[in-house]
Short mmCIF file of C-alpha atoms in Angstrom, two decimals:
data_model
loop_
_atom_site.label_atom_id
_atom_site.label_comp_id
_atom_site.label_asym_id
_atom_site.label_seq_id
_atom_site.Cartn_x
_atom_site.Cartn_y
_atom_site.Cartn_z
CA MET A 19 -26.05 -5.12 8.44
CA LYS A 20 -23.05 -7.33 7.84
CA THR A 21 -19.89 -5.66 6.57
CA LEU A 22 -18.13 -7.58 3.82
CA SER A 23 -14.93 -5.80 2.84
CA THR A 24 -13.17 -2.49 2.50
CA ALA A 25 -10.84 -0.77 0.05
CA VAL A 26 -8.67 2.23 0.81
CA VAL A 27 -8.81 4.91 -1.90
CA ILE A 28 -5.39 6.45 -2.46
CA HIS A 29 -5.39 9.80 -4.24
CA VAL A 30 -2.37 10.31 -6.49
CA SER A 31 -1.09 13.18 -8.63
CA ASP A 32 0.09 11.00 -11.55
CA PHE A 33 -2.18 8.01 -12.11
CA GLU A 34 0.00 6.01 -14.54
CA ARG A 35 3.15 6.55 -12.46
CA ALA A 36 1.33 5.40 -9.33
CA LEU A 37 -0.20 2.39 -11.10
CA ASN A 38 3.27 1.35 -12.24
CA TYR A 39 4.71 1.75 -8.74
CA TYR A 40 1.96 -0.20 -6.97
CA THR A 41 2.01 -3.05 -9.49
CA ASN A 42 5.65 -3.36 -10.61
CA ILE A 43 7.38 -2.33 -7.36
CA LEU A 44 4.97 -3.22 -4.55
CA GLY A 45 3.46 -6.25 -6.27
CA PHE A 46 -0.25 -5.44 -6.37
CA THR A 47 -2.27 -6.83 -9.30
CA GLU A 48 -4.68 -4.77 -11.35
CA ASP A 49 -8.25 -5.90 -10.67
CA PHE A 50 -9.98 -3.25 -12.78
CA LYS A 51 -9.14 0.05 -14.47
CA LEU A 52 -11.53 2.85 -15.43
CA ALA A 53 -9.73 5.80 -17.03
CA ASP A 54 -8.07 7.52 -14.05
CA TYR A 55 -9.23 5.04 -11.38
CA ALA A 56 -8.10 1.48 -10.66
CA GLY A 57 -8.68 -1.31 -8.20
CA LEU A 58 -5.63 -3.29 -7.13
CA ILE A 59 -5.39 -6.48 -5.11
CA MET A 60 -2.75 -8.46 -3.27
CA ASP A 61 -4.17 -11.62 -1.74
CA ASN A 62 -6.98 -10.39 0.56
CA VAL A 63 -6.05 -6.70 0.41
CA SER A 64 -7.86 -4.35 -1.96
CA ILE A 65 -6.83 -0.76 -2.64
CA HIS A 66 -8.04 1.79 -5.17
CA LEU A 67 -5.97 4.46 -6.91
CA SER A 68 -7.69 7.70 -7.86
CA GLY A 69 -5.95 10.05 -10.27
CA PRO A 70 -6.42 13.79 -10.71
CA THR A 71 -8.90 13.54 -13.60
CA ASN A 72 -11.18 11.01 -11.89
CA PRO A 73 -14.60 12.70 -11.56
CA GLY A 74 -15.25 11.34 -8.05
CA ILE A 75 -14.42 12.77 -4.66
CA LYS A 76 -11.17 14.74 -4.62
CA LYS A 77 -8.62 14.49 -1.82
CA THR A 78 -5.13 15.94 -1.68
CA PRO A 79 -2.59 13.34 -2.86
CA GLY A 80 -0.15 12.19 -0.23
CA ASN A 81 -2.48 12.05 2.79
CA ALA A 82 -3.15 8.29 2.90
CA HIS A 83 -1.58 6.21 5.68
CA PHE A 84 -2.68 2.66 6.28
CA CYS A 85 -1.40 -0.65 7.61
CA VAL A 86 -1.40 -4.06 5.95
CA ASP A 87 -1.20 -7.22 8.07
CA CYS A 88 0.98 -9.80 6.37
CA ASP A 89 3.47 -12.58 6.92
CA GLU A 90 7.09 -12.76 5.75
CA VAL A 91 7.69 -9.06 6.45
CA ASP A 92 11.46 -9.28 5.97
CA ALA A 93 11.28 -11.27 2.74
CA TYR A 94 8.75 -8.81 1.28
CA PHE A 95 10.88 -5.86 2.40
CA ASP A 96 13.95 -7.36 0.68
CA ALA A 97 12.03 -8.05 -2.54
CA ILE A 98 10.52 -4.58 -2.91
CA SER A 99 13.70 -2.81 -1.78
CA LYS A 100 15.55 -4.42 -4.68
CA LYS A 101 12.86 -3.13 -7.05
CA GLY A 102 13.25 0.46 -5.85
CA ALA A 103 10.50 0.86 -3.24
CA LEU A 104 10.60 4.21 -1.46
CA ILE A 105 11.47 3.04 2.05
CA ALA A 106 10.28 5.35 4.83
CA VAL A 107 11.00 3.13 7.86
CA ARG A 108 13.13 -0.02 7.89
CA PRO A 109 11.85 -3.27 9.45
CA ALA A 110 12.09 -3.58 13.22
CA ASP A 111 10.29 -5.14 16.15
CA ARG A 112 8.06 -2.46 17.69
CA PHE A 113 6.99 -2.02 21.30
CA TYR A 114 3.38 -2.64 20.26
CA GLY A 115 4.10 -6.25 19.31
CA ILE A 116 4.43 -5.88 15.54
CA ARG A 117 7.43 -6.25 13.25
CA ASP A 118 6.82 -3.73 10.51
CA PHE A 119 8.23 -1.32 7.98
CA ALA A 120 6.85 1.56 5.96
CA VAL A 121 7.05 2.61 2.32
CA ASN A 122 5.83 5.74 0.60
CA ASP A 123 4.65 6.27 -2.94
CA GLN A 124 5.81 9.20 -5.04
CA ASP A 125 3.12 11.45 -3.51
CA GLY A 126 3.99 10.57 0.09
CA ASN A 127 1.12 8.16 0.74
CA THR A 128 2.37 5.70 3.37
CA LEU A 129 1.80 1.95 3.54
CA VAL A 130 2.95 0.04 6.62
CA PHE A 131 3.43 -3.71 6.25
CA GLY A 132 3.59 -5.66 9.49
CA SER A 133 3.20 -8.96 11.27
CA ALA A 134 2.50 -9.75 14.91
CA ILE A 135 5.56 -10.87 16.82
CA ALA A 136 4.86 -14.44 17.91
CA ASP A 137 5.78 -14.08 21.59
CA ALA A 138 4.47 -10.53 22.12
CA ARG A 139 1.58 -10.11 24.54
#
């Protein structure tokens, strides 16, 4: 077997509110939308939003926590901060060799955006 890709499914309590936040604030683009379920993309990252009326597997909203490798961490932080992103942790260089920051959505799902620090080993 060869794995090809993955998509995190984020369970949300208000589908339209979450879709607005992820697209208009965080900058994801809608790939597909099926009633109370949507696929979003940003470059090579794919995530799915699952609302409360989606008939699939149910998880409690607010329990997702995942990391996105990216470049230009500070520029992205500045851009989404100005749009009203819910900042959980401000950008900083971490002991584990990553410069990162964290945002939450309205349900408390957490996305960490980070980039390896060039001289960290």
